Amino acid sequence: MTALVYIASFQLEAGESTAELAGRFPGGELGGALEPHPLPGGREISDLYIRPELFREVFAADVDPTTAAQMAATQRPIVASALEDRATKAAWQAIPSWSLVTMRDLAIPVRSMRFMSERAGSRTVEVDASHGVTVSQPRAVAHLIHEAAAVP
C-alpha cells in the first residue's frame, strides 16, 4: 500500500500556499523569526533562515539546548518563493494519509495542522512536542510511520 505521512507538516489543497495556511490561524511565530539572505548573482531571490537566537524557541523548544544550537547552526534554508507558491495537486485526495500534529509547534499553528488533517481525512496523532519533533520524539514519529506502512 502507498501512504502519506505528514510530520508537523502542511497538507495543501490545490491552489493553496504554505504562507496562506500558516497565516489563517493564530499561533505561528515562524514568519517573524525568518531572516532573508539574498542569493548571489543580483537576482531578487532570497533564502530564508530562522534567526539563530530564535531557533530553539520557535522551532525546537523541547530539544536540549546543545542539540538545538547545532540544529540552528546547520539548518537548511528555504527559498522565500516556496512559501508563496501554490500547490497544483493534493496527493492526500487519492492516497491515505496519517498526520502527526505537534501541540507546542510555533512554526505551524496547531489549529492549522488540525484543520488540514481533518480536511484530508488523515489518521491523526497529537503529541506534546515542538516542530522539532523528529529530534525530540523520534519514537513517536517512527511509530506513526510504522503504523502507516503496516496498513495493507
mmCIF file of C-alpha atoms in Angstrom:
data_model
loop_
_atom_site.group_PDB
_atom_site.id
_atom_site.type_symbol
_atom_site.label_atom_id
_atom_site.label_comp_id
_atom_site.label_asym_id
_atom_site.label_seq_id
_atom_site.Cartn_x
_atom_site.Cartn_y
_atom_site.Cartn_z
ATOM 1 C CA MET A 1 0.000 0.000 0.000
ATOM 2 C CA THR A 2 1.063 3.562 -0.583
ATOM 3 C CA ALA A 3 0.513 6.043 2.229
ATOM 4 C CA LEU A 4 1.397 9.628 3.042
ATOM 5 C CA VAL A 5 2.732 10.575 6.457
ATOM 6 C CA TYR A 6 2.745 14.243 7.432
ATOM 7 C CA ILE A 7 5.003 15.040 10.378
ATOM 8 C CA ALA A 8 4.282 18.532 11.746
ATOM 9 C CA SER A 9 3.591 19.499 8.178
ATOM 10 C CA PHE A 10 1.341 21.296 5.741
ATOM 11 C CA GLN A 11 -1.262 19.349 3.773
ATOM 12 C CA LEU A 12 -2.055 21.773 0.995
ATOM 13 C CA GLU A 13 -5.033 21.633 -1.284
ATOM 14 C CA ALA A 14 -4.620 22.620 -4.936
ATOM 15 C CA GLY A 15 -4.439 26.401 -5.162
ATOM 16 C CA GLU A 16 -3.219 26.977 -1.594
ATOM 17 C CA SER A 17 0.173 28.214 -0.448
ATOM 18 C CA THR A 18 2.088 27.421 2.707
ATOM 19 C CA ALA A 19 2.115 31.091 3.709
ATOM 20 C CA GLU A 20 -1.652 31.320 3.276
ATOM 21 C CA LEU A 21 -2.328 28.362 5.568
ATOM 22 C CA ALA A 22 0.312 29.434 8.109
ATOM 23 C CA GLY A 23 -1.439 32.795 8.437
ATOM 24 C CA ARG A 24 -5.021 31.504 8.507
ATOM 25 C CA PHE A 25 -4.881 30.559 12.206
ATOM 26 C CA PRO A 26 -3.149 32.273 15.150
ATOM 27 C CA GLY A 27 -0.128 30.859 16.926
ATOM 28 C CA GLY A 28 2.561 30.744 14.247
ATOM 29 C CA GLU A 29 5.746 32.641 15.046
ATOM 30 C CA LEU A 30 7.991 31.385 12.271
ATOM 31 C CA GLY A 31 7.401 34.293 9.884
ATOM 32 C CA GLY A 32 8.796 36.844 12.313
ATOM 33 C CA ALA A 33 11.808 34.650 13.062
ATOM 34 C CA LEU A 34 12.912 34.288 9.430
ATOM 35 C CA GLU A 35 15.856 36.221 8.105
ATOM 36 C CA PRO A 36 16.328 36.636 4.335
ATOM 37 C CA HIS A 37 19.716 36.119 2.712
ATOM 38 C CA PRO A 38 19.750 37.226 -0.947
ATOM 39 C CA LEU A 39 21.163 34.667 -3.320
ATOM 40 C CA PRO A 40 24.256 35.684 -5.293
ATOM 41 C CA GLY A 41 24.030 36.969 -8.821
ATOM 42 C CA GLY A 42 21.836 40.013 -8.318
ATOM 43 C CA ARG A 43 18.604 38.036 -8.560
ATOM 44 C CA GLU A 44 15.674 39.082 -6.406
ATOM 45 C CA ILE A 45 15.579 35.688 -4.702
ATOM 46 C CA SER A 46 16.326 35.061 -1.039
ATOM 47 C CA ASP A 47 16.959 32.067 1.127
ATOM 48 C CA LEU A 48 15.204 32.229 4.483
ATOM 49 C CA TYR A 49 16.899 31.093 7.685
ATOM 50 C CA ILE A 50 15.481 31.048 11.197
ATOM 51 C CA ARG A 51 17.438 33.592 13.217
ATOM 52 C CA PRO A 52 19.750 31.532 15.452
ATOM 53 C CA GLU A 53 18.738 33.362 18.631
ATOM 54 C CA LEU A 54 15.079 32.419 17.981
ATOM 55 C CA PHE A 55 15.622 28.931 16.588
ATOM 56 C CA ARG A 56 15.096 26.939 19.775
ATOM 57 C CA GLU A 57 12.087 28.957 20.952
ATOM 58 C CA VAL A 58 10.254 28.871 17.611
ATOM 59 C CA PHE A 59 11.383 25.582 16.097
ATOM 60 C CA ALA A 60 12.813 23.231 18.724
ATOM 61 C CA ALA A 61 11.631 24.265 22.207
ATOM 62 C CA ASP A 62 11.652 20.687 23.519
ATOM 63 C CA VAL A 63 15.094 19.847 22.140
ATOM 64 C CA ASP A 64 18.049 20.135 24.532
ATOM 65 C CA PRO A 65 19.886 23.472 24.163
ATOM 66 C CA THR A 66 23.132 21.989 22.786
ATOM 67 C CA THR A 67 21.350 19.984 20.074
ATOM 68 C CA ALA A 68 19.080 22.931 19.233
ATOM 69 C CA ALA A 69 22.142 25.178 18.827
ATOM 70 C CA GLN A 70 23.671 22.612 16.444
ATOM 71 C CA MET A 71 20.396 22.463 14.525
ATOM 72 C CA ALA A 72 20.346 26.257 14.258
ATOM 73 C CA ALA A 73 23.943 26.370 13.021
ATOM 74 C CA THR A 74 23.390 23.670 10.384
ATOM 75 C CA GLN A 75 19.842 24.497 9.283
ATOM 76 C CA ARG A 76 18.969 24.306 5.605
ATOM 77 C CA PRO A 77 17.219 27.383 4.252
ATOM 78 C CA ILE A 78 14.015 27.589 2.276
ATOM 79 C CA VAL A 79 13.735 29.766 -0.798
ATOM 80 C CA ALA A 80 11.310 32.577 0.045
ATOM 81 C CA SER A 81 9.166 31.964 -3.030
ATOM 82 C CA ALA A 82 8.447 28.390 -1.871
ATOM 83 C CA LEU A 83 6.192 29.803 0.841
ATOM 84 C CA GLU A 84 4.115 31.694 -1.710
ATOM 85 C CA ASP A 85 3.984 29.076 -4.471
ATOM 86 C CA ARG A 86 0.584 27.466 -4.811
ATOM 87 C CA ALA A 87 0.085 23.719 -4.801
ATOM 88 C CA THR A 88 -1.075 22.233 -8.083
ATOM 89 C CA LYS A 89 -2.337 18.926 -6.649
ATOM 90 C CA ALA A 90 -3.254 17.401 -3.316
ATOM 91 C CA ALA A 91 -1.962 13.841 -3.098
ATOM 92 C CA TRP A 92 -3.957 13.232 0.090
ATOM 93 C CA GLN A 93 -7.133 13.309 -2.000
ATOM 94 C CA ALA A 94 -6.163 9.987 -3.586
ATOM 95 C CA ILE A 95 -3.739 8.402 -1.122
ATOM 96 C CA PRO A 96 -4.488 7.509 2.530
ATOM 97 C CA SER A 97 -2.704 9.799 4.959
ATOM 98 C CA TRP A 98 -1.505 9.972 8.548
ATOM 99 C CA SER A 99 -0.681 13.185 10.353
ATOM 100 C CA LEU A 100 1.393 13.936 13.437
ATOM 101 C CA VAL A 101 0.171 17.203 14.976
ATOM 102 C CA THR A 102 2.638 18.859 17.334
ATOM 103 C CA MET A 103 0.835 20.661 20.129
ATOM 104 C CA ARG A 104 3.665 23.053 21.069
ATOM 105 C CA ASP A 105 4.518 23.953 17.479
ATOM 106 C CA LEU A 106 5.238 27.640 16.887
ATOM 107 C CA ALA A 107 6.286 27.132 13.263
ATOM 108 C CA ILE A 108 2.907 25.814 12.060
ATOM 109 C CA PRO A 109 -0.125 26.770 14.138
ATOM 110 C CA VAL A 110 -1.766 23.780 15.828
ATOM 111 C CA ARG A 111 -5.208 24.838 14.601
ATOM 112 C CA SER A 112 -3.832 24.916 11.057
ATOM 113 C CA MET A 113 -2.432 21.368 11.334
ATOM 114 C CA ARG A 114 -5.698 20.115 12.824
ATOM 115 C CA PHE A 115 -7.715 21.804 10.073
ATOM 116 C CA MET A 116 -5.574 20.291 7.318
ATOM 117 C CA SER A 117 -5.559 16.824 8.904
ATOM 118 C CA GLU A 118 -9.326 16.818 9.334
ATOM 119 C CA ARG A 119 -9.906 18.086 5.812
ATOM 120 C CA ALA A 120 -7.638 15.388 4.397
ATOM 121 C CA GLY A 121 -9.271 12.675 6.455
ATOM 122 C CA SER A 122 -5.872 11.804 7.900
ATOM 123 C CA ARG A 123 -5.475 9.400 10.758
ATOM 124 C CA THR A 124 -4.192 11.923 13.260
ATOM 125 C CA VAL A 125 -1.986 11.593 16.326
ATOM 126 C CA GLU A 126 -1.306 14.599 18.547
ATOM 127 C CA VAL A 127 1.894 14.799 20.594
ATOM 128 C CA ASP A 128 3.152 17.323 23.125
ATOM 129 C CA ALA A 129 6.099 18.480 21.046
ATOM 130 C CA SER A 130 7.585 21.361 19.108
ATOM 131 C CA HIS A 131 8.164 21.494 15.364
ATOM 132 C CA GLY A 132 11.458 19.693 16.041
ATOM 133 C CA VAL A 133 9.541 16.520 16.922
ATOM 134 C CA THR A 134 11.740 14.317 14.740
ATOM 135 C CA VAL A 135 14.601 15.101 17.119
ATOM 136 C CA SER A 136 12.723 15.442 20.408
ATOM 137 C CA GLN A 137 10.392 12.451 19.991
ATOM 138 C CA PRO A 138 11.776 10.172 17.265
ATOM 139 C CA ARG A 139 9.904 7.140 18.637
ATOM 140 C CA ALA A 140 6.513 8.860 18.173
ATOM 141 C CA VAL A 141 7.493 9.747 14.613
ATOM 142 C CA ALA A 142 8.737 6.241 13.842
ATOM 143 C CA HIS A 143 5.622 4.694 15.393
ATOM 144 C CA LEU A 144 3.313 6.724 13.140
ATOM 145 C CA ILE A 145 5.350 5.875 10.037
ATOM 146 C CA HIS A 146 5.340 2.207 11.019
ATOM 147 C CA GLU A 147 1.561 2.333 11.566
ATOM 148 C CA ALA A 148 1.018 3.813 8.085
ATOM 149 C CA ALA A 149 3.346 1.268 6.485
ATOM 150 C CA ALA A 150 1.599 -1.650 8.184
ATOM 151 C CA VAL A 151 -1.834 -0.987 6.694
ATOM 152 C CA PRO A 152 -2.468 -3.396 3.797
#
